[in-house]
Coordinates of C-alpha atoms in Angstrom, one line a residue:
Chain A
X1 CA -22.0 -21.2 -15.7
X2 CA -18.8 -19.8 -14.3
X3 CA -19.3 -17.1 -11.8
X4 CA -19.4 -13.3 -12.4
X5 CA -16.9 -10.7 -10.2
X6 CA -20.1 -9.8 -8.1
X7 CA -20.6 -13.7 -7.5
X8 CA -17.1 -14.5 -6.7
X9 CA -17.0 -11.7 -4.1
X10 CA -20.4 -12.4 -2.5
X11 CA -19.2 -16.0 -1.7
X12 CA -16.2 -14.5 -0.3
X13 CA -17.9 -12.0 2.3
X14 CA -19.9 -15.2 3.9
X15 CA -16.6 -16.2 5.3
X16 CA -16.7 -12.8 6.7
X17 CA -17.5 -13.1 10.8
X18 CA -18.5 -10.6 13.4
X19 CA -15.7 -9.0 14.8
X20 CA -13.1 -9.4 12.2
X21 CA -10.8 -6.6 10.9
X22 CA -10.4 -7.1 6.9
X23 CA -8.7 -6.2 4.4
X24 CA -9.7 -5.9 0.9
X25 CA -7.2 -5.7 -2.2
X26 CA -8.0 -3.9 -5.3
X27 CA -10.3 -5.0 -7.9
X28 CA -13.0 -8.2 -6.9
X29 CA -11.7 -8.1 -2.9
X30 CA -13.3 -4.5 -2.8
X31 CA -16.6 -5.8 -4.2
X32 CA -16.8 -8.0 -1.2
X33 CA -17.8 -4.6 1.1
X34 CA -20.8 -4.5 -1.0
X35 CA -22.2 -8.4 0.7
X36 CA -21.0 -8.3 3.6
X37 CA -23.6 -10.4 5.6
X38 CA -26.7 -9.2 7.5
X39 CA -25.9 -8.8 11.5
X40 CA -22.5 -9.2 10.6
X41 CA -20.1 -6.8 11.6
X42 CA -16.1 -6.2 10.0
X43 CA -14.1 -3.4 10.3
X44 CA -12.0 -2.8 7.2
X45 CA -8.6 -1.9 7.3
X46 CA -7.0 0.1 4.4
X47 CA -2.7 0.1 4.3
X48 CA -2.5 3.6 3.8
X49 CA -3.4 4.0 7.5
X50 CA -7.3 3.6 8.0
X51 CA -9.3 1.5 10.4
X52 CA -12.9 1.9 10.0
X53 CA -13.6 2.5 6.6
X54 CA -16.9 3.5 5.0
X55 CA -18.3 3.9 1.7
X56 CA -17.7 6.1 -1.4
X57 CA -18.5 9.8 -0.5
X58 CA -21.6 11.8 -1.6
X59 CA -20.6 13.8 -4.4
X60 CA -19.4 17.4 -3.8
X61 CA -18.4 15.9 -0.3
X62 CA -14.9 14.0 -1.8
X63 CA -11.9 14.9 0.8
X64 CA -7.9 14.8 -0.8
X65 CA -7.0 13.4 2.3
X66 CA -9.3 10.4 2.6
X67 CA -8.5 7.7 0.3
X68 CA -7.7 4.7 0.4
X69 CA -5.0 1.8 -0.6
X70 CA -6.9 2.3 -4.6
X71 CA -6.2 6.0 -4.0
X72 CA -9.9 6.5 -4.2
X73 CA -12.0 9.1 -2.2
X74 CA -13.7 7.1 0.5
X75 CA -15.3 8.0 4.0
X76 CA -14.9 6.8 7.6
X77 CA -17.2 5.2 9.8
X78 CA -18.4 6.0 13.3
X79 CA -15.1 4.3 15.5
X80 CA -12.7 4.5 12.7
X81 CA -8.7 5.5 13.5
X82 CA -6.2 6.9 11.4
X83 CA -2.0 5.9 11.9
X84 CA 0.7 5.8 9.6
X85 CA 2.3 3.4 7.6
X86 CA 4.7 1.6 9.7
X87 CA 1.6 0.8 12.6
X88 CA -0.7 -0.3 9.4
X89 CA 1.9 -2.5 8.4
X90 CA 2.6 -3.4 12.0
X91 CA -0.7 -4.8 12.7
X92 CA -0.7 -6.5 9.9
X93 CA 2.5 -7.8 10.5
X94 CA 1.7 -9.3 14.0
X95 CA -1.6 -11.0 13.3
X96 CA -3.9 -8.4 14.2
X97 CA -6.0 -8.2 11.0
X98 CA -8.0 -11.3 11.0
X99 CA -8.4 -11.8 7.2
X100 CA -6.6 -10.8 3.7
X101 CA -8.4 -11.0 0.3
X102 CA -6.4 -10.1 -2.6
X103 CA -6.5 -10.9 -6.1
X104 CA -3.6 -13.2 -7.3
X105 CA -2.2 -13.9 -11.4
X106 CA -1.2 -17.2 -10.2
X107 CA -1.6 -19.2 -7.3
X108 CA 0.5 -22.9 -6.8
X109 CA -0.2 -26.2 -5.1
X110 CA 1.6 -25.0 -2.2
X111 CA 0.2 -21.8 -1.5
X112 CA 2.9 -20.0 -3.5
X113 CA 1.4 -16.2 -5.3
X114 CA 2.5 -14.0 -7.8
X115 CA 0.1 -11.0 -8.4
X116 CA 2.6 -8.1 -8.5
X117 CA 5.1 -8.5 -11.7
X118 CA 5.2 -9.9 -15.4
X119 CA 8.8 -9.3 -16.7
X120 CA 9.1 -6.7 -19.3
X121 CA 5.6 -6.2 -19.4
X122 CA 4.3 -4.9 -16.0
X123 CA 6.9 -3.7 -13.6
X124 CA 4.4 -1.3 -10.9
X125 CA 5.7 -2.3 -8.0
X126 CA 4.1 -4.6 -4.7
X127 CA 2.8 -2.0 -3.3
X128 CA 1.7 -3.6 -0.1
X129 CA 1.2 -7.2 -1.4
X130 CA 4.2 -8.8 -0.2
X131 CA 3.5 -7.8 3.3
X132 CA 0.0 -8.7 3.1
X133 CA 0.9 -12.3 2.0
X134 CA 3.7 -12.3 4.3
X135 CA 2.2 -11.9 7.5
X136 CA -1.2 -11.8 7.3
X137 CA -3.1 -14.9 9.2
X138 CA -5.4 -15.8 6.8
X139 CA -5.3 -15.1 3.3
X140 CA -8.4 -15.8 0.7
X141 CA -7.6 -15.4 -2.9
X142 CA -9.8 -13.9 -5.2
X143 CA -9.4 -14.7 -9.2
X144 CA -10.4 -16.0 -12.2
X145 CA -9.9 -19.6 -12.9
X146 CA -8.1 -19.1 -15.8
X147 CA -6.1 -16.6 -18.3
X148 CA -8.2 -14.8 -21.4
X149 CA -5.9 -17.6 -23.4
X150 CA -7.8 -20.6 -21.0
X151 CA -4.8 -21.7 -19.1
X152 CA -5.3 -22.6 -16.0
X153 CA -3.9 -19.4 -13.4
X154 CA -4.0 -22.4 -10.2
X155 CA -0.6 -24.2 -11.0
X156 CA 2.1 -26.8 -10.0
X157 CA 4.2 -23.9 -9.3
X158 CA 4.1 -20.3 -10.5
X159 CA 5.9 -19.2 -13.6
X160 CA 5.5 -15.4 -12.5
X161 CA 7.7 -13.6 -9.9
X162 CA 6.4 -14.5 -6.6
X163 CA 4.9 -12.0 -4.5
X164 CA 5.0 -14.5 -1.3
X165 CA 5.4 -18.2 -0.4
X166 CA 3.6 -21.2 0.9
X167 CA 0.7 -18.2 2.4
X168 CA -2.5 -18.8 0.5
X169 CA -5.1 -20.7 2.6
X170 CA -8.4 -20.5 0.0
X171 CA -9.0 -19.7 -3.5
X172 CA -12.2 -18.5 -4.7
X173 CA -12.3 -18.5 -8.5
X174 CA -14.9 -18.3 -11.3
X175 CA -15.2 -22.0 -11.2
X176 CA -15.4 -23.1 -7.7
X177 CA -13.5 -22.9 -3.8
X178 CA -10.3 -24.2 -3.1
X179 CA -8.6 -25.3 0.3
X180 CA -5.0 -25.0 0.0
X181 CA -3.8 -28.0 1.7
X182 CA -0.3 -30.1 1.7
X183 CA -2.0 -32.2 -0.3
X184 CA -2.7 -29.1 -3.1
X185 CA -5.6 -27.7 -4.1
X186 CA -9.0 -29.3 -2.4
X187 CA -12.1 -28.6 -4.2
X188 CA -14.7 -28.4 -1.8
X189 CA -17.2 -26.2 -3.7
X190 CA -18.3 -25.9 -7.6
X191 CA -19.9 -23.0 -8.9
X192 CA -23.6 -23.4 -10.0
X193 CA -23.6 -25.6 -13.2
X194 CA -19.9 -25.9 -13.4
X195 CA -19.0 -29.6 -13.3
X196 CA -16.2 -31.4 -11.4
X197 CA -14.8 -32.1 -15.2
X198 CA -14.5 -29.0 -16.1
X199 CA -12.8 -28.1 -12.8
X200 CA -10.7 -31.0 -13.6
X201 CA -9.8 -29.8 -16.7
X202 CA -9.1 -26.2 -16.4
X203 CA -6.8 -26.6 -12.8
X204 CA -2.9 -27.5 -13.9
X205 CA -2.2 -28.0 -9.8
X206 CA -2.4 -31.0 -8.2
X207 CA -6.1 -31.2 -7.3
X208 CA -8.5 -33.5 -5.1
X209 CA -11.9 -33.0 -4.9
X210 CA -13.2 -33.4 -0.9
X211 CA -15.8 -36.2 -0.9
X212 CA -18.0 -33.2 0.7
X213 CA -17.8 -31.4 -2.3
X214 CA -21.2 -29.0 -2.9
X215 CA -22.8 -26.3 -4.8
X216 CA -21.9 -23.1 -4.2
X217 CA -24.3 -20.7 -2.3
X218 CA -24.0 -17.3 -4.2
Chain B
X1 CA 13.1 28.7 19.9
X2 CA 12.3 29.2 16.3
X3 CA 12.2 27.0 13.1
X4 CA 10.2 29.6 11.0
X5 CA 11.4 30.1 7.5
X6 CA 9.9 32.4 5.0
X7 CA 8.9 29.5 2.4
X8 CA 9.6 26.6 0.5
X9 CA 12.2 28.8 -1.6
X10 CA 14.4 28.9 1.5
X11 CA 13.4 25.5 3.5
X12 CA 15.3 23.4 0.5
X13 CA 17.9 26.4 -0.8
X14 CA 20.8 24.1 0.6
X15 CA 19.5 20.7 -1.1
X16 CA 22.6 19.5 -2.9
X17 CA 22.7 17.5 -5.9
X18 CA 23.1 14.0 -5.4
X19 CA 21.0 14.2 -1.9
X20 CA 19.2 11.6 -1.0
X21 CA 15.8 13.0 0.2
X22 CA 12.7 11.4 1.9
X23 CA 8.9 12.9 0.8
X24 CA 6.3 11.9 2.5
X25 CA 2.4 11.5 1.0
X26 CA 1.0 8.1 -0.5
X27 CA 0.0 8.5 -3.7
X28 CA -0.6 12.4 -4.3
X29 CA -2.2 12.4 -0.4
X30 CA -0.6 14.3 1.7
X31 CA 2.5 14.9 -0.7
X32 CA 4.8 18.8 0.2
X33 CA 3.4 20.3 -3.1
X34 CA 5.4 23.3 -2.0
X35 CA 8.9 21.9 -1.4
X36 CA 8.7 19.8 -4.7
X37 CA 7.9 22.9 -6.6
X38 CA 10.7 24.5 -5.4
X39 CA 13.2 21.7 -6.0
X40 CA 12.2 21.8 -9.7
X41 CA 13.1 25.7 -9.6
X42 CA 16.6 25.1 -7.6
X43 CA 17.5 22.6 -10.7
X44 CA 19.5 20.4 -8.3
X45 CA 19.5 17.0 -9.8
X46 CA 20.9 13.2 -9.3
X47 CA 18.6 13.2 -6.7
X48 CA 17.7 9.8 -4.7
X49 CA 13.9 10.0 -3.8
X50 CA 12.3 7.9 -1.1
X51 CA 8.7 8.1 -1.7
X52 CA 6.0 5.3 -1.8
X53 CA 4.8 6.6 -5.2
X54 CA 6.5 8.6 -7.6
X55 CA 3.8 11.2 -8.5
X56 CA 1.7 11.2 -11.8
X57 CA 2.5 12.6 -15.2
X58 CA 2.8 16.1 -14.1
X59 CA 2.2 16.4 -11.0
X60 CA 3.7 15.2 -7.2
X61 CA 7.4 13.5 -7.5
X62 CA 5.8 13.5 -11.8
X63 CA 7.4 17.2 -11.8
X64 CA 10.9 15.9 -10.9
X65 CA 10.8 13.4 -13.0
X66 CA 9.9 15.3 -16.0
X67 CA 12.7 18.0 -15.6
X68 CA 15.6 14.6 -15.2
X69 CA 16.2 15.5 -11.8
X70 CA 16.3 12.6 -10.2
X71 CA 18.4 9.5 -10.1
X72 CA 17.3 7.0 -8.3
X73 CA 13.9 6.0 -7.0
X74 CA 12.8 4.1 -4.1
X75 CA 9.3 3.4 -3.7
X76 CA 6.9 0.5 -3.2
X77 CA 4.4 1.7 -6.3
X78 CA 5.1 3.3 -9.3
X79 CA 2.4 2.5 -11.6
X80 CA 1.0 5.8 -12.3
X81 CA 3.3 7.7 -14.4
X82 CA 4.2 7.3 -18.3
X83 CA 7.2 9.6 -18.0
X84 CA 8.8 7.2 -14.9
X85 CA 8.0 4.3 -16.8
X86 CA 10.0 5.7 -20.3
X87 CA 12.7 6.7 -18.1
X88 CA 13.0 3.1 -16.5
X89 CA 13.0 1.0 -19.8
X90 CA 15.7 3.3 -20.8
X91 CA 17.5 3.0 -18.3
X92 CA 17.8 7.0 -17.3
X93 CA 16.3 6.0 -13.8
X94 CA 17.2 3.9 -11.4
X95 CA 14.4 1.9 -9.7
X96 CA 14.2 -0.1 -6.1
X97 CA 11.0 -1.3 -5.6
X98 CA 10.7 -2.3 -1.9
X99 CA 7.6 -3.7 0.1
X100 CA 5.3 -1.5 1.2
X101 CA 5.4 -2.3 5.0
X102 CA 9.3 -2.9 4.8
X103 CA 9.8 0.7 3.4
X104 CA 7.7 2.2 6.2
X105 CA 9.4 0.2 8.9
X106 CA 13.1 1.4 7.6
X107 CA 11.7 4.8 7.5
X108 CA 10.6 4.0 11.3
X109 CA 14.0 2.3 12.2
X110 CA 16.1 5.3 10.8
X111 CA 13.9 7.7 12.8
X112 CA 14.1 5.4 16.1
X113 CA 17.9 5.1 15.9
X114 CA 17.9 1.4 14.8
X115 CA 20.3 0.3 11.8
X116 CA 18.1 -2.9 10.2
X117 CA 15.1 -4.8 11.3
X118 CA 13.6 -8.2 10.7
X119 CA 11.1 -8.4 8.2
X120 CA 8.9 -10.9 6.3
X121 CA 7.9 -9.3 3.6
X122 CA 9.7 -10.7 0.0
X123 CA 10.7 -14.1 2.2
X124 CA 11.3 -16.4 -1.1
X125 CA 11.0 -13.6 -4.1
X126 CA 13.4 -11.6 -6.0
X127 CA 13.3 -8.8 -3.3
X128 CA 15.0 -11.1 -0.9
X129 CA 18.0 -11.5 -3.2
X130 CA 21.7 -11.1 -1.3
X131 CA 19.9 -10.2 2.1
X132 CA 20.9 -11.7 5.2
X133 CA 17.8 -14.4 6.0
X134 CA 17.2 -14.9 10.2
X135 CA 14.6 -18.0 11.3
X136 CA 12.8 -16.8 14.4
X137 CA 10.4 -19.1 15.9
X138 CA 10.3 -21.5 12.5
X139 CA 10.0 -18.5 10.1
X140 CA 12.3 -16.4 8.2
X141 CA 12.9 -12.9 8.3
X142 CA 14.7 -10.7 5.6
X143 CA 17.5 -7.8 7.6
X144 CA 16.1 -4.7 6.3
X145 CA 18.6 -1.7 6.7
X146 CA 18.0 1.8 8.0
X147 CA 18.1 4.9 5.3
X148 CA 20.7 7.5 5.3
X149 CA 18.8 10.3 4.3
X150 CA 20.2 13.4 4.1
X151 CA 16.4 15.5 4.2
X152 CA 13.3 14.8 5.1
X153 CA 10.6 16.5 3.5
X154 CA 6.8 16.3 4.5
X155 CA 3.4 17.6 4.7
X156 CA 1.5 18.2 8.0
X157 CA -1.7 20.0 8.8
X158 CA -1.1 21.8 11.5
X159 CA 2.6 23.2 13.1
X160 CA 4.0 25.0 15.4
X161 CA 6.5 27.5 15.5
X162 CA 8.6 24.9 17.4
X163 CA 8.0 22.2 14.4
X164 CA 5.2 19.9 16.2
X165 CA 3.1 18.6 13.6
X166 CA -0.5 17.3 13.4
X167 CA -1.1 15.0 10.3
X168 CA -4.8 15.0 8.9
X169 CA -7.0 11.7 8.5
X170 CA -5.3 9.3 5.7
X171 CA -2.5 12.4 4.9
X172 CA -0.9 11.1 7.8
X173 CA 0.4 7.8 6.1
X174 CA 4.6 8.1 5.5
X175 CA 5.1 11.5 6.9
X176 CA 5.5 11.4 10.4
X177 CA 7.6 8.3 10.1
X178 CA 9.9 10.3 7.4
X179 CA 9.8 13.2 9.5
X180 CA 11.7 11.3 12.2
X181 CA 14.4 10.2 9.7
X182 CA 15.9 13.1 7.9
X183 CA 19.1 14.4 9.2
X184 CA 17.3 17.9 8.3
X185 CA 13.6 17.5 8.3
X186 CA 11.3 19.8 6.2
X187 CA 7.4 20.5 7.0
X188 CA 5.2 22.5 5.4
X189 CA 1.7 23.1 6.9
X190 CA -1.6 24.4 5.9
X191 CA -2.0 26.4 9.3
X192 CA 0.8 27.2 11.1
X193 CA -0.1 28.6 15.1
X194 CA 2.2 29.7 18.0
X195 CA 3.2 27.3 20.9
X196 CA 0.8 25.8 22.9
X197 CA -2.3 26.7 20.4
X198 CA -1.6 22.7 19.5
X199 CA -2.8 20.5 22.5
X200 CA -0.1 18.6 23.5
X201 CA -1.8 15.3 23.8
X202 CA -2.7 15.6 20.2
X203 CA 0.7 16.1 18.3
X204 CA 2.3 13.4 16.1
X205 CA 5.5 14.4 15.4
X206 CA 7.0 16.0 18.4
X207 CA 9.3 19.2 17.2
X208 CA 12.4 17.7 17.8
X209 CA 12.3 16.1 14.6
X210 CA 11.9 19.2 12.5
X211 CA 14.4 21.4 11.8
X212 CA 12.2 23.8 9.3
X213 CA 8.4 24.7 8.9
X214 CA 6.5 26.7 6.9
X215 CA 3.2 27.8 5.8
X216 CA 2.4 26.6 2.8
X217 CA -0.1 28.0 0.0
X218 CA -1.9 27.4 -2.9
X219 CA -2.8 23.2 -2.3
X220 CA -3.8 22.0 -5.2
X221 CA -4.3 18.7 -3.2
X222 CA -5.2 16.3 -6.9
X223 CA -7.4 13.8 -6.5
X224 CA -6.3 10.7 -8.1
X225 CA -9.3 8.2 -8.5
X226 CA -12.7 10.6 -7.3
X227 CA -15.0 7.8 -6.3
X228 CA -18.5 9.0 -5.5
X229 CA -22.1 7.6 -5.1
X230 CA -25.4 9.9 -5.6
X231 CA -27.6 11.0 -2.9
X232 CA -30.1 8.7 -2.8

């Protein structure tokens, strides 16, 4: 069975370590908050200029002037520092943010990612994407394997705009995790009853499978 | 020294059209509700707005837009706004979509005296098209120019009569940096005290940067997405 959002993002938080500063796109990244690991610690960063962010507020006690990157009401934790844009942007900029996740529409062999633009159709703006994927030291994407039509969203290159190049280091999808290597994608995990055919199938990218390769923990 | 003026009426009378104007906030957080209701009264239009967002439907930078005031947009996210989005595929707005992180640090250069940076943001995508690309230490770097914006308008906490300003928790995001750039800076402020009510140590924009403050009234301060959990 291929994994569900929850699944995806609770394998993702185990690569979560004590001491890291994180930060979580919109969509399945956020759901990794919600698994972060017993005993271990992260501060999570949000780009519009938060350090030290802490759950959804009680009701009645929602602030205008505490969201975050979603522009949803949140909370701070005990420790937690406010800044503007250009120092959020700067620490993320010079390596200070230990690790990225953010969703992706396509991700290529090579690390290449578009996640912000589909001509014609959806023209939002990066946001803070590009940055992100631009600097940050270690980037994990989260996504589903393929597109509602089944083709594979892990490709030989990508067909959408690009939001960066050559920066994605993992992949976690519905269907398995994925080292991006100079030799492409390296499957080193498979979800729970997915088979290394199936994997086969439904990845366009060049694609090995490490001899290691094991079930997933989720 | 005073930078008093009676209210938003007066702090944007002499807004031109065709100005190109900074407003600070992310999302509706921290936007100058004030100032942008009294552009839409002044009427000026052709306006170029620098603003990460452009305001919803109604509301924020969304009030501009609905009365064809402005010209040209130059944001990092504009996702939230119908009217913006009709106006774009017809090609009544102008639209430069610029990194996130890049806009802020142009807002930061033009404030620190600094014509263009290197930045990596857009290396290899359509946003690097006909810049100037710099390799430093085996990666490449976009140059990034300075704005020339004629105002600067933003929202602040607290001020002082002599225009320091004290942003509040995630409020803060683009307005101090915007506040440094404007050739005339605007703030508005929910309390505004005499000198030396604000402790030094605590201010974020010093007053030097602002040429005008007010008090402002009647926040509506929208909420855009109100996530909540129950008491348990």
């Amino acid at each position: 069975m291929a994994l569900n959002k929850e699944q995806i993002a609770r394998r993702i938080a185990q690569e979560l370590q004590d001491g890291y500063y994180v930060n979580l796109g919109i969509g399945i990244p956020t759901l990794v908050a919600n698994y972060i690991p017993e005993g271990v610690n992260v501060i999570l960063q949000s780009e519009n200029g938060l350090l030290g962010m802490g759950p959804f507020p009680f009701e009645g006690e929602e602030d205008a002037d505490l969201i975050n990157a979603g522009k949803q009401t949140i909370t701070t934790l005990p420790g937690a520092a406010f800044f503007d844009s250009a120092m959020s942007f700067g620490m993320i900029r010079a390596g200070k943010v230990d690790l990225t996740v953010l969703g992706a529409m396509e991700v290529a062999d090579n690390g290449d990612i578009a996640n912000w633009k589909i001509p014609k159709k959806m023209v939002k703006g990066m946001g803070g994407a590009m940055d992100l994927v631009a600097a940050a030291k270690n980037i994990i994407v989260a996504m589903q394997h393929t597109n509602p039509k089944g083709e594979s969203k892990l490709l030989p290159q990508c067909s959408l705009p690009l939001t960066g190049v050559g920066c994605v280091r993992k992949v976690v999808s519905d269907l398995g995790v994925f080292d991006v290597t100079p030799d492409g994608f390296v499957c080193i995990e498979h979800a729970p009853g997915v088979t290394i055919e199936e994997i086969k199938a439904k990845t366009a990218g060049r694609l090995t499978i490490a001899a290691y390769v094991k079930e997933m923990v989720v | 020294m005073n930078k008093v003026v009676a209210g938003a009426d007066e702090a944007v009378r002499d807004i031109p059209s065709g100005a190109m104007l900074m407003l600070g906030g992310f999302g509706l957080c921290g936007i100058p509700e004030n100032c942008i209701a009294a552009l839409v009264k002044t009427g000026v239009n052709n306006l170029t707005c620098i603003s990460n967002n452009a305001g919803i439907d109604g509301f924020g930078i969304g009030l501009l837009l609905q009365t064809r005031q402005v010209k040209k947009m130059i944001s990092s996210y504009v996702g939230e706004n119908a009217e913006f989005e009709r106006q774009l595929l017809s090609g009544e707005l102008e639209v430069e979509l610029v990194p996130q992180g890049t806009l802020a640090t142009r807002c930061m250069a033009t404030g620190y005296g600094m014509p263009a940076v290197y930045l990596q943001a857009g290396y290899g995508t359509e946003v690097a098209e006909g810049k100037e690309i710099r390799e430093f230490n085996g990666k490449n770097y976009l140059l990034e120019h300075a704005f020339d914006s004629d105002f600067a308008i933003v929202k602040a906490w607290k001020g002082d009569r002599m225009g320091n300003l004290i942003f509040k928790d995630t409020a803060r995001n683009f307005n101090p940096l915007m506040a440094m750039a404007g050739k005339i800076t605007i703030a508005e402020v929910e309390e505004l005290v005499e000198p030396g009510e604000l402790d030094p140590n605590y201010i974020h924009t010093p007053g030097i940067y602002v040429h005008r403050i007010f008090k402002g009234s009647n926040y509506e301060k929208r909420i855009e997405q109100r996530t909540v959990r129950k008491k348990s």
